[in-house]
JSON list of C-alpha atoms in Angstrom, two decimals:
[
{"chain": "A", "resi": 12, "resn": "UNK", "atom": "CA", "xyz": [164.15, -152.73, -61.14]},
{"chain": "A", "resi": 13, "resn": "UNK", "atom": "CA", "xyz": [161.05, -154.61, -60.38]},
{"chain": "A", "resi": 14, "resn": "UNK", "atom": "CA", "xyz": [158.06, -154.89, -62.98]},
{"chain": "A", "resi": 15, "resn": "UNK", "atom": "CA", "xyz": [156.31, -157.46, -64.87]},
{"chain": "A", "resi": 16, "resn": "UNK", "atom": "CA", "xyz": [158.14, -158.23, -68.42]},
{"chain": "A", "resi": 17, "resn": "UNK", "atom": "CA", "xyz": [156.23, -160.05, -71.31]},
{"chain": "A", "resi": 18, "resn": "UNK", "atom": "CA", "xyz": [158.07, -161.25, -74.40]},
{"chain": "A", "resi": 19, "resn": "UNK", "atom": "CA", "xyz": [158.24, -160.92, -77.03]},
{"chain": "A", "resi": 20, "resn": "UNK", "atom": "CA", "xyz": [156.26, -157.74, -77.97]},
{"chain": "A", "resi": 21, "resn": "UNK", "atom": "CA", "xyz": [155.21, -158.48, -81.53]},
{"chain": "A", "resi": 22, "resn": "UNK", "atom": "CA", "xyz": [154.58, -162.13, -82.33]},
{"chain": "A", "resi": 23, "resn": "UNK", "atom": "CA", "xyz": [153.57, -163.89, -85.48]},
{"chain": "A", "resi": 24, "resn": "UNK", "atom": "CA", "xyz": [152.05, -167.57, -86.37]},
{"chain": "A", "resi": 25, "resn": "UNK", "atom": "CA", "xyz": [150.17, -169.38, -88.72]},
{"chain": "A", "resi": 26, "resn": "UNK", "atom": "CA", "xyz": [146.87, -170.54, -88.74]},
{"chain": "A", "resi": 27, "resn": "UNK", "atom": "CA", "xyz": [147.10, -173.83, -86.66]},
{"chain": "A", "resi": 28, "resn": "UNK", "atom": "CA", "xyz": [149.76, -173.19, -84.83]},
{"chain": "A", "resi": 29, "resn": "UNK", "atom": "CA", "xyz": [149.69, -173.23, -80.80]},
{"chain": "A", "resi": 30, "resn": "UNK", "atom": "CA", "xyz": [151.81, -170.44, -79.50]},
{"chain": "A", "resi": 31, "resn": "UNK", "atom": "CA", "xyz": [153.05, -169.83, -76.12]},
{"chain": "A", "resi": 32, "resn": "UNK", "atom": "CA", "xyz": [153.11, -166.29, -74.54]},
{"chain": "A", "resi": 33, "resn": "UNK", "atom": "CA", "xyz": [155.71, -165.94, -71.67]},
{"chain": "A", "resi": 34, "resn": "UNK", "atom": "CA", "xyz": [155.10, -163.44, -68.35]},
{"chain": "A", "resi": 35, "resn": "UNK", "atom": "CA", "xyz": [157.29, -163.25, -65.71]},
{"chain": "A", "resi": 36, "resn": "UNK", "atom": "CA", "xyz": [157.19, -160.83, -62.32]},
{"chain": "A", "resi": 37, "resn": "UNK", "atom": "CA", "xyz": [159.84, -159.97, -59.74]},
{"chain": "A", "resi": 38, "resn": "UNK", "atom": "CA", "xyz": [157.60, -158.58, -57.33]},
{"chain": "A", "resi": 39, "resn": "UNK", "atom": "CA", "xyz": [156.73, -161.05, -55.45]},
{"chain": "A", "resi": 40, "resn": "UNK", "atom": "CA", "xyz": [153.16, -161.51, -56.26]},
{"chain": "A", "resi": 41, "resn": "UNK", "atom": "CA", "xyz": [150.99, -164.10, -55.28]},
{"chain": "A", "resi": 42, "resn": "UNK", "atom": "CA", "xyz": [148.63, -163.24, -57.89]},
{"chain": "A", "resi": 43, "resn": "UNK", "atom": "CA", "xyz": [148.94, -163.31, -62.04]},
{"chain": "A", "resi": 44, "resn": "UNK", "atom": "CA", "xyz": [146.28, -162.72, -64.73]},
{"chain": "A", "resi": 45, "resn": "UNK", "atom": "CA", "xyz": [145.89, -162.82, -68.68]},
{"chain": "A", "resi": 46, "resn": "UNK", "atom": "CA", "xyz": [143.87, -160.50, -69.99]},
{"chain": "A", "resi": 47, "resn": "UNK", "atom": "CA", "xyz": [143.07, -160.34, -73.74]},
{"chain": "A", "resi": 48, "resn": "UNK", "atom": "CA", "xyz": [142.59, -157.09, -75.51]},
{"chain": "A", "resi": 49, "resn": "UNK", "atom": "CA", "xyz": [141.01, -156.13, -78.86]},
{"chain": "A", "resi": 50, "resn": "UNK", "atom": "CA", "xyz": [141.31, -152.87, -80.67]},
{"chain": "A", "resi": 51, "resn": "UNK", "atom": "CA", "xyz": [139.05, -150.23, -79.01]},
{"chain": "A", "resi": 52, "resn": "UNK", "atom": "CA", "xyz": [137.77, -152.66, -76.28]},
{"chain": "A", "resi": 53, "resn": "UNK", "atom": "CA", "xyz": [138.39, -153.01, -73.06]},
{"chain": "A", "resi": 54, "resn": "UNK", "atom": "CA", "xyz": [139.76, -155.67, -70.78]},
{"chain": "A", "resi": 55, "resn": "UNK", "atom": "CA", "xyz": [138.82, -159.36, -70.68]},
{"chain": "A", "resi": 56, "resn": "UNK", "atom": "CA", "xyz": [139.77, -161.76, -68.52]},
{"chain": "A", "resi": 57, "resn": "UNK", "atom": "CA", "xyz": [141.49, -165.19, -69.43]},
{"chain": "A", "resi": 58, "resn": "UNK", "atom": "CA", "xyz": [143.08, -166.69, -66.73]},
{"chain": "A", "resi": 59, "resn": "UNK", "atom": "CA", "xyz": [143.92, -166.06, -63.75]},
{"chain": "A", "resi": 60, "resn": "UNK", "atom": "CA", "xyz": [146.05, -167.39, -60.51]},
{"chain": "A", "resi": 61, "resn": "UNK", "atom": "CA", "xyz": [146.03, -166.88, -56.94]},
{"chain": "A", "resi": 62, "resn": "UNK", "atom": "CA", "xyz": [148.67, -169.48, -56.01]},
{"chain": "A", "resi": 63, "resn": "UNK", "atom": "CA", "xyz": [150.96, -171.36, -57.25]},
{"chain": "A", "resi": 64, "resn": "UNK", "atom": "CA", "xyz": [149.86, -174.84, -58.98]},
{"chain": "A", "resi": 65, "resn": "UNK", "atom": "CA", "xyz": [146.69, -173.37, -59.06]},
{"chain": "A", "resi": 66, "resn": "UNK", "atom": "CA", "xyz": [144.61, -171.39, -61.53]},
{"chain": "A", "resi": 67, "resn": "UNK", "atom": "CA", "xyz": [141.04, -170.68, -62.69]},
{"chain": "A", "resi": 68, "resn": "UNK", "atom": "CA", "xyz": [139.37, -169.72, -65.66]},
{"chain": "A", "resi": 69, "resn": "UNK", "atom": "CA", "xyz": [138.00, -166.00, -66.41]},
{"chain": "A", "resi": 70, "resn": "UNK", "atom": "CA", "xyz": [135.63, -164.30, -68.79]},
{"chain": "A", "resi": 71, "resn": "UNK", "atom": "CA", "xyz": [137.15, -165.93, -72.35]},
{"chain": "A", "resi": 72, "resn": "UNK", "atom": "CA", "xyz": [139.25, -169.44, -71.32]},
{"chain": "A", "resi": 73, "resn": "UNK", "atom": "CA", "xyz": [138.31, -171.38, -74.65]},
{"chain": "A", "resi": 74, "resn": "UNK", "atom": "CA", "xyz": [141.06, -172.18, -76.69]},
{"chain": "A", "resi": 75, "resn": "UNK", "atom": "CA", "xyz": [143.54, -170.98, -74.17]},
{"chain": "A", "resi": 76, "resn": "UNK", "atom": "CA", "xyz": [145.52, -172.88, -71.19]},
{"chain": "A", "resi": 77, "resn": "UNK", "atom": "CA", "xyz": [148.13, -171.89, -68.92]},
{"chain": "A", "resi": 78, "resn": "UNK", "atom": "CA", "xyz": [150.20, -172.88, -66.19]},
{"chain": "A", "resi": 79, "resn": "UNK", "atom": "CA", "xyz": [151.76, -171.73, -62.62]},
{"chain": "A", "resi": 80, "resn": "UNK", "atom": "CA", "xyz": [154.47, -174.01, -61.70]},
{"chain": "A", "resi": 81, "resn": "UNK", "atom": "CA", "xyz": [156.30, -171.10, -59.97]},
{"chain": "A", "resi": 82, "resn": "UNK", "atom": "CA", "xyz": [155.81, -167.98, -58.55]},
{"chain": "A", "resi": 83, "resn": "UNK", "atom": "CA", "xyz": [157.11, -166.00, -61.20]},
{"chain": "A", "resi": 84, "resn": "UNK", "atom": "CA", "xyz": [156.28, -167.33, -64.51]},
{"chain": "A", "resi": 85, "resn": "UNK", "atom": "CA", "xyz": [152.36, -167.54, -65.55]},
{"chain": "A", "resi": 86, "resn": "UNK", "atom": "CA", "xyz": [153.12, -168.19, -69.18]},
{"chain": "A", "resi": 87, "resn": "UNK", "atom": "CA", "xyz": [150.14, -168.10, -71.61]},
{"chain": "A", "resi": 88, "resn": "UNK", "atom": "CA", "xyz": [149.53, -170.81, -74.74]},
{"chain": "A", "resi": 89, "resn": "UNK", "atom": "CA", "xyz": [147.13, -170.36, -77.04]},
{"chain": "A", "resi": 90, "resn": "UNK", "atom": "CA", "xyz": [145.76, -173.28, -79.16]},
{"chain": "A", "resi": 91, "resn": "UNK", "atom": "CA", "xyz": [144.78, -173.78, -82.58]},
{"chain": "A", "resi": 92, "resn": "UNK", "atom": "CA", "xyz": [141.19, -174.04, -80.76]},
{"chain": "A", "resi": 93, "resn": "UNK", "atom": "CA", "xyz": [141.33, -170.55, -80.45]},
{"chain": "A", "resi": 94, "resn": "UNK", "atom": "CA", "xyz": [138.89, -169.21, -83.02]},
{"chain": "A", "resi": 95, "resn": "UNK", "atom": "CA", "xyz": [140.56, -165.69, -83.00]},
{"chain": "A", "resi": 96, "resn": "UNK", "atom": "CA", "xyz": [143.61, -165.49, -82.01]},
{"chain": "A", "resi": 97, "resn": "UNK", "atom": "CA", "xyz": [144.72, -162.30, -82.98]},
{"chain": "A", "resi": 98, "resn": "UNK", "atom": "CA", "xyz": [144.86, -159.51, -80.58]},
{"chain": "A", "resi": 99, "resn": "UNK", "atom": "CA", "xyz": [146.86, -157.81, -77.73]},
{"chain": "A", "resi": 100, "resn": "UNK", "atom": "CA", "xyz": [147.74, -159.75, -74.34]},
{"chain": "A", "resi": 101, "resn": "UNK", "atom": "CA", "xyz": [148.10, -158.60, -71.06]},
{"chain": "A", "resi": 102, "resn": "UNK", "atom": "CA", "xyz": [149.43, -160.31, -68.05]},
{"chain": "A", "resi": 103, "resn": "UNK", "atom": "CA", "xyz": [149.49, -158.71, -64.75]},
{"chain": "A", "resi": 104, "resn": "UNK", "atom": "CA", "xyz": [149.89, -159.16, -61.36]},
{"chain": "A", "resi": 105, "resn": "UNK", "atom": "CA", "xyz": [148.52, -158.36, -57.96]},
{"chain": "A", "resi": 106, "resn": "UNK", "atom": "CA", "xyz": [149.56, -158.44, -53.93]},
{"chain": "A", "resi": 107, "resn": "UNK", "atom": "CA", "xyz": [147.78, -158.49, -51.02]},
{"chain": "A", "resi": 108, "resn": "UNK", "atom": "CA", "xyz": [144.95, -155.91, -52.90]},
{"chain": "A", "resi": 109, "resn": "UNK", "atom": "CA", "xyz": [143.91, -157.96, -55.87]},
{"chain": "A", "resi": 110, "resn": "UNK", "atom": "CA", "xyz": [142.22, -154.96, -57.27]},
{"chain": "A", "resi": 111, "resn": "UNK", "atom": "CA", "xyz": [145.13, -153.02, -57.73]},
{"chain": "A", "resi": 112, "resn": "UNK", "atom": "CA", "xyz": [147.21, -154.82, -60.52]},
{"chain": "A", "resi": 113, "resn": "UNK", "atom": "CA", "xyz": [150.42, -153.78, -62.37]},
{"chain": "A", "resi": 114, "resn": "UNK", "atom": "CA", "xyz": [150.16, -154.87, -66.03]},
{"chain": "A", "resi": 115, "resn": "UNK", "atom": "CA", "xyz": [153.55, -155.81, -68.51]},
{"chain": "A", "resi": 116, "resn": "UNK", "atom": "CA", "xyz": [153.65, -154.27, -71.29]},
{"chain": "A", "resi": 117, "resn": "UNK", "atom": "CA", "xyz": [151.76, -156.78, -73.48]},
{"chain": "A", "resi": 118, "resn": "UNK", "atom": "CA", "xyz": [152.28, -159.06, -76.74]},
{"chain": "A", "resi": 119, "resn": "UNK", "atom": "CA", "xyz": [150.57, -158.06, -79.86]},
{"chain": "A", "resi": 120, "resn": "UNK", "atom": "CA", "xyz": [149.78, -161.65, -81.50]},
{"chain": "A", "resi": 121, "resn": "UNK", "atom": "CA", "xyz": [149.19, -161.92, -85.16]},
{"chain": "A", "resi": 122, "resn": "UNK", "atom": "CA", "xyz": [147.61, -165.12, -86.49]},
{"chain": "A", "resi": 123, "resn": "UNK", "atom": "CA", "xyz": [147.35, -165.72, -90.01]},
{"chain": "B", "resi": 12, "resn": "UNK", "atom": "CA", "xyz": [126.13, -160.16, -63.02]},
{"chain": "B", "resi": 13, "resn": "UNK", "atom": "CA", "xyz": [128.42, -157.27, -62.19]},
{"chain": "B", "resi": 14, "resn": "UNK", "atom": "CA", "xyz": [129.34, -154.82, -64.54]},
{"chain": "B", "resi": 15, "resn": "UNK", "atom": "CA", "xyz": [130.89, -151.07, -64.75]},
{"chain": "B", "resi": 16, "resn": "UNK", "atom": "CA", "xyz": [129.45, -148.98, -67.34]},
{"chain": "B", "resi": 17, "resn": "UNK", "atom": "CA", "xyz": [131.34, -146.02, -68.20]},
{"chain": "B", "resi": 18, "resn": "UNK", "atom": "CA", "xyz": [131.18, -142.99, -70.49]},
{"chain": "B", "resi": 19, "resn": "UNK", "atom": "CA", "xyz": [131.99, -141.25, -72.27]},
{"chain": "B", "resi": 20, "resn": "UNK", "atom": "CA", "xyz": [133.75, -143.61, -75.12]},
{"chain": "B", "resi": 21, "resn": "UNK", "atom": "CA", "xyz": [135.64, -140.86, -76.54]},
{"chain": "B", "resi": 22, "resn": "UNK", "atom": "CA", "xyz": [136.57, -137.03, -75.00]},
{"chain": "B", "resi": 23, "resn": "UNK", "atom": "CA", "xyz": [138.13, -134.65, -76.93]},
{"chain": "B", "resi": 24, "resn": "UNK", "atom": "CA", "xyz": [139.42, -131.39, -74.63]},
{"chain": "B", "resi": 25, "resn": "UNK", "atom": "CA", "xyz": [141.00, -128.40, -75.24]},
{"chain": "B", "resi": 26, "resn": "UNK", "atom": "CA", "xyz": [144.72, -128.07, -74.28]},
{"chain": "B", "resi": 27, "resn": "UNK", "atom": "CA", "xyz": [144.39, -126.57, -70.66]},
{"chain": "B", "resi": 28, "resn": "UNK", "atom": "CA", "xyz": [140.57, -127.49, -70.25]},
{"chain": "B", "resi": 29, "resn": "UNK", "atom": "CA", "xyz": [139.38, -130.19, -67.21]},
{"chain": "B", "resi": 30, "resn": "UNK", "atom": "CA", "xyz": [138.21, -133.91, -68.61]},
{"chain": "B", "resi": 31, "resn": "UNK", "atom": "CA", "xyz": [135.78, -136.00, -66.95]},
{"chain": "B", "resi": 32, "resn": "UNK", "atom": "CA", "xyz": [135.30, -139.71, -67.12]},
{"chain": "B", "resi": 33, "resn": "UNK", "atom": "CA", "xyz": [132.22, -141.25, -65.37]},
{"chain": "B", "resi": 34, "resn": "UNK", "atom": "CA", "xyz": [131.54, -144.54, -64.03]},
{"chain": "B", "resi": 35, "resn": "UNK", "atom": "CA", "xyz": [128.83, -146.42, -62.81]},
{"chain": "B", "resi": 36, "resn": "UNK", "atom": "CA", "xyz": [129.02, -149.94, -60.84]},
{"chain": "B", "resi": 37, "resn": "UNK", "atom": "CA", "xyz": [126.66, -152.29, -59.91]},
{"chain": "B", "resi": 38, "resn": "UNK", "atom": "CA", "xyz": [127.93, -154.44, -56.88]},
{"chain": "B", "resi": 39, "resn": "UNK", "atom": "CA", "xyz": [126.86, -153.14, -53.65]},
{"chain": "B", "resi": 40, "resn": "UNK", "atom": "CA", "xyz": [129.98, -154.90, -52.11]},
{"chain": "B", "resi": 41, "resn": "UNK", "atom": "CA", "xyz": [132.26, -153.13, -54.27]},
{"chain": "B", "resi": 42, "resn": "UNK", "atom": "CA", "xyz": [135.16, -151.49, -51.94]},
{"chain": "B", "resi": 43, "resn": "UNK", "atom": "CA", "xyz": [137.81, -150.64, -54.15]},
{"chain": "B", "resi": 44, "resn": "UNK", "atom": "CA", "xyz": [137.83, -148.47, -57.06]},
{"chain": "B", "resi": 45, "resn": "UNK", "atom": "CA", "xyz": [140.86, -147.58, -59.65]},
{"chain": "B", "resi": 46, "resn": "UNK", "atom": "CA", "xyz": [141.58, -145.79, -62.35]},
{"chain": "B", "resi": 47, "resn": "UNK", "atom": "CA", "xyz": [144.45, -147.17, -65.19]},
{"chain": "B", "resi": 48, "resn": "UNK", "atom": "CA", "xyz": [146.13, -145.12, -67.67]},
{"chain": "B", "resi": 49, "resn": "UNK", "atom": "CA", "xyz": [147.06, -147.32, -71.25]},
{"chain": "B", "resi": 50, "resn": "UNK", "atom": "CA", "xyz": [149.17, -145.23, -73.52]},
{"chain": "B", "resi": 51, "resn": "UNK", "atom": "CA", "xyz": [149.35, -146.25, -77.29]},
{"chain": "B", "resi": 52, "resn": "UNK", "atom": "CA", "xyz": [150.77, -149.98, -77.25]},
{"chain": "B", "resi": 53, "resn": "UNK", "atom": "CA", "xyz": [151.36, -150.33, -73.45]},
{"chain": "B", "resi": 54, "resn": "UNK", "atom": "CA", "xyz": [150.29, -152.04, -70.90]},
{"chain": "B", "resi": 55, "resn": "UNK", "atom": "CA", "xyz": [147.57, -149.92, -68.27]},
{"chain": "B", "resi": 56, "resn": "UNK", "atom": "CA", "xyz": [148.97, -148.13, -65.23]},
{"chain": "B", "resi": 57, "resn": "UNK", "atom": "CA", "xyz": [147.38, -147.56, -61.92]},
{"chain": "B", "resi": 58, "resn": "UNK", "atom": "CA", "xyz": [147.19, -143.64, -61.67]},
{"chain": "B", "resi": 59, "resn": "UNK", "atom": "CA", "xyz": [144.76, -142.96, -59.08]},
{"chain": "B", "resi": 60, "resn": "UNK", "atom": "CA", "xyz": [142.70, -145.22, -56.79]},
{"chain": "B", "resi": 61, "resn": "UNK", "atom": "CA", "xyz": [139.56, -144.34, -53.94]},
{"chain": "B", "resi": 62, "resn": "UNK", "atom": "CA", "xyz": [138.60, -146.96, -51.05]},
{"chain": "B", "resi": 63, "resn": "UNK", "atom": "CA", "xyz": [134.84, -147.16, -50.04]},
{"chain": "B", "resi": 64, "resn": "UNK", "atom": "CA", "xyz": [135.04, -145.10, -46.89]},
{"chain": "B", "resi": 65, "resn": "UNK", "atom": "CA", "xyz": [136.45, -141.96, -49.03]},
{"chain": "B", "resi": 66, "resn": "UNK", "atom": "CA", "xyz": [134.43, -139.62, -50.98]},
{"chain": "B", "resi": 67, "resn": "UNK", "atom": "CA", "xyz": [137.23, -137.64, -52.93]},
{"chain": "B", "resi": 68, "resn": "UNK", "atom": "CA", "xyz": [141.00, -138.35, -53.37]},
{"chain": "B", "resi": 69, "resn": "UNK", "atom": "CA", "xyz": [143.19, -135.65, -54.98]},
{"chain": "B", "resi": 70, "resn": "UNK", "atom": "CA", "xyz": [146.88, -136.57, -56.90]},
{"chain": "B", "resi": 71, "resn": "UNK", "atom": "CA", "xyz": [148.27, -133.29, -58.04]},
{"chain": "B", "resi": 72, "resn": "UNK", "atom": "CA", "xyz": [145.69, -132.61, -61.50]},
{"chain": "B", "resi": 73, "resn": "UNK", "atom": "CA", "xyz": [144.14, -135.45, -61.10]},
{"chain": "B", "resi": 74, "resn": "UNK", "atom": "CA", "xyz": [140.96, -136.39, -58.91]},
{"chain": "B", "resi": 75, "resn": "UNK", "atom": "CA", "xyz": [138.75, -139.14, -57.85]},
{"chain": "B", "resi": 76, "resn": "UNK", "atom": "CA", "xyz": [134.93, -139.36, -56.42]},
{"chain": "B", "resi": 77, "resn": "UNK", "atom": "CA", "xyz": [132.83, -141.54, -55.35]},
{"chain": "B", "resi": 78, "resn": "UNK", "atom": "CA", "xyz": [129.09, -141.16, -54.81]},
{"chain": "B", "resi": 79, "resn": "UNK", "atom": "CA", "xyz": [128.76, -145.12, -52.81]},
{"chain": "B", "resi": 80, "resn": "UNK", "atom": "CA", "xyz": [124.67, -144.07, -52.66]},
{"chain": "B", "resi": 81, "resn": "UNK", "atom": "CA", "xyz": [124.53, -143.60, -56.34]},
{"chain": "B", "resi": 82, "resn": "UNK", "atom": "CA", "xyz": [127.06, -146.52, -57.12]},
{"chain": "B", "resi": 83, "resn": "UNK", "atom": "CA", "xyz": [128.91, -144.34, -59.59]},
{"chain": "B", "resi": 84, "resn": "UNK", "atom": "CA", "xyz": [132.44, -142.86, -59.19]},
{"chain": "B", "resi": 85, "resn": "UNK", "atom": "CA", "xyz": [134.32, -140.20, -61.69]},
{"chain": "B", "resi": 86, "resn": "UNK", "atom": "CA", "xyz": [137.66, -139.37, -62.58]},
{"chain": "B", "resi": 87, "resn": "UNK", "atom": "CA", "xyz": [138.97, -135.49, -63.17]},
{"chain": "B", "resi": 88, "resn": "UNK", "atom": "CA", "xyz": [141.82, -134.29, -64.88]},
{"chain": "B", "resi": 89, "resn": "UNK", "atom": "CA", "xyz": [142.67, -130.86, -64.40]},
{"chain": "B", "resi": 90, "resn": "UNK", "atom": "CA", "xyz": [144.70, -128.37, -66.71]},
{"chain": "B", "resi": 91, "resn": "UNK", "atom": "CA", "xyz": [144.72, -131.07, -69.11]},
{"chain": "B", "resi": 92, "resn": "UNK", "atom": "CA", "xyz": [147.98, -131.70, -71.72]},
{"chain": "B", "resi": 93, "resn": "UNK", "atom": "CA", "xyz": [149.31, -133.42, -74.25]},
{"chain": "B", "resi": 94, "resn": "UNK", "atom": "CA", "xyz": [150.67, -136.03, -72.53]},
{"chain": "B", "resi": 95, "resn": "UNK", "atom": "CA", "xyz": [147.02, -136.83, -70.54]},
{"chain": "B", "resi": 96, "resn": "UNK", "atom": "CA", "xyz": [146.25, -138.36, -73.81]},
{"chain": "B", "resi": 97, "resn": "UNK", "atom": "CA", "xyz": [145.67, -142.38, -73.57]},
{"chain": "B", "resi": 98, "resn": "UNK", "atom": "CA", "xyz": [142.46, -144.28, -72.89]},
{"chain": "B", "resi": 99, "resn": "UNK", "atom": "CA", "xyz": [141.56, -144.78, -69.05]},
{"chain": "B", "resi": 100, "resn": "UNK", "atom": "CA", "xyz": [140.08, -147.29, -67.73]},
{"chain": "B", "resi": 101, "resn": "UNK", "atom": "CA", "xyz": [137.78, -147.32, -64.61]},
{"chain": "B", "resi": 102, "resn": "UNK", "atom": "CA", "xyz": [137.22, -150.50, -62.46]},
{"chain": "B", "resi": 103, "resn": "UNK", "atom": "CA", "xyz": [135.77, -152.16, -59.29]},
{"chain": "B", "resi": 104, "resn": "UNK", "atom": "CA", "xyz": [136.51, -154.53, -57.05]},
{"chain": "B", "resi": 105, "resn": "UNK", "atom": "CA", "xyz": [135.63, -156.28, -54.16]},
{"chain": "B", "resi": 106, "resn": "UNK", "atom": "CA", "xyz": [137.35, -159.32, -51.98]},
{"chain": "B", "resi": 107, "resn": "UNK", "atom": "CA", "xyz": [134.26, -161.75, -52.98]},
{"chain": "B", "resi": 108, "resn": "UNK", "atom": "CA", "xyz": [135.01, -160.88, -56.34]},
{"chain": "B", "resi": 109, "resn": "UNK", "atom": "CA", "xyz": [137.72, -160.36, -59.29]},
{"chain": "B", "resi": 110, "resn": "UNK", "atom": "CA", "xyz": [138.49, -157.45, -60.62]},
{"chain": "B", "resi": 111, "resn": "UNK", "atom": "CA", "xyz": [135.72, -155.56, -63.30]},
{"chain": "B", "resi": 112, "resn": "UNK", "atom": "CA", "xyz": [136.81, -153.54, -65.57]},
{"chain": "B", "resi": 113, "resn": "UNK", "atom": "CA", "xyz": [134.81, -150.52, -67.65]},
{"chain": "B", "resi": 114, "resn": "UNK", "atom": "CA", "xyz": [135.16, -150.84, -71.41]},
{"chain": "B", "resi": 115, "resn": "UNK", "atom": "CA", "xyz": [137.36, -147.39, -71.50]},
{"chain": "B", "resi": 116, "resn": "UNK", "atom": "CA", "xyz": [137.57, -143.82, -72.73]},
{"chain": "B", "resi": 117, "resn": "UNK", "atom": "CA", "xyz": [139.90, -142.62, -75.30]},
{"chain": "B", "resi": 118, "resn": "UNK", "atom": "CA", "xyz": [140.99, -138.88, -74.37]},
{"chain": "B", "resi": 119, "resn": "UNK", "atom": "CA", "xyz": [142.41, -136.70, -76.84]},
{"chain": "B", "resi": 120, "resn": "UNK", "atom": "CA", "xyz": [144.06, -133.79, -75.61]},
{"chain": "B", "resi": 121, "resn": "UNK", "atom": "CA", "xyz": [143.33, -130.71, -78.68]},
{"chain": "B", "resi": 122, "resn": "UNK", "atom": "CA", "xyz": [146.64, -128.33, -79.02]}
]
């Protein structure tokens, strides 16, 4: 059953407190992305990798970092530098076509 | 810089009635346009996509256009129910570029 899974789905942390939010894909991807997602918003983007050991920053990288040490795994950490942490994340993943991306099914983090 | 606009924000149908989402772009090298489906607390889903060189693309009750002159492109749901209900997202993309995404419509399908 391929997909992308994210874990957990409901997260909580204190204020000050760096939390880490794990995304892994068995499809064989080259390409992973964290989007962030506030309530009635759309899409921003975080992060994003086309390789492995490689990775750039998107729309809204302050406060965040990540890493891609394997093809699988882009997990996400978000710092106490993070101004507002609280919201939904979305990692996803694309193949050859980066505009067509399959999404997991996202964390809700709630900082307080 | 690029950006998609697209309206409306919110739709509210009848049951049985056709929805229409609109979307404009404004990157001339744009090739590649889908459409993603987010249901309450999930993650978006790719329903329905349309490459450059195509000016419709048809899915069963669902239906994509693409007007490349006027840079805008429009989704159509047909027959509309219940379970149509979610907030769709429109996007473009091109190779010299990552992926844009419109800010959304919420669709609320009325029983």
């Amino acid at each position: 059953d391929g997909g992308i899974t994210q874990s957990p789905k409901y997260l909580f942390r204190k204020e000050g407190q760096n939390v880490t939010l794990s995304c892994e894909q068995n499809l064989n991807h080259d390409a992973m992305y964290w989007y962030r997602q506030d309530p009635g918003q759309g899409l921003r983007l975080i992060y994003y990798s086309q390789i492995v050991n490689d990775f750039q920053k998107g729309d809204i990288a302050e406060g965040y970092s990540v890493s891609r040490e394997k093809k699988e795994s882009f997990p996400l950490t978000v710092t106490s530098a993070q101004k507002n942490p609280t919201a939904f994340y979305l990692c996803a993943s694309s193949g050859q076509l980066a505009g067509e991306q399959y999404f997991g099914p996202g964390t809700r983090l709630t900082v307080t | 810089g690029e950006n998609v606009e697209q309206h409306p924000s919110t739709l509210s149908v009848q049951e049985g009635d056709s929805a229409v989402i609109k979307c404009t772009y404004s990157d001339s090298a744009s090739n590649y346009f889908p459409w993603y489906k987010q249901e309450l607390g999930k993650g978006p889903q790719l329903i329905i996509d349309i490459r450059s060189n195509v000016g419709e693309k048809k899915d069963q009750r669902i239906a994509v256009t693409l007007n490349k002159t006027a840079k805008h492109f429009s989704l159509h749901i047909t027959e509309t129910q219940p379970e149509d209900s979610a907030v769709y997202f429109c996007a473009e993309y091109s190779s010299a570029s990552k992926i844009i995404f419109g800010s959304g419509t919420r669709l609320s399908i009325r029983p």
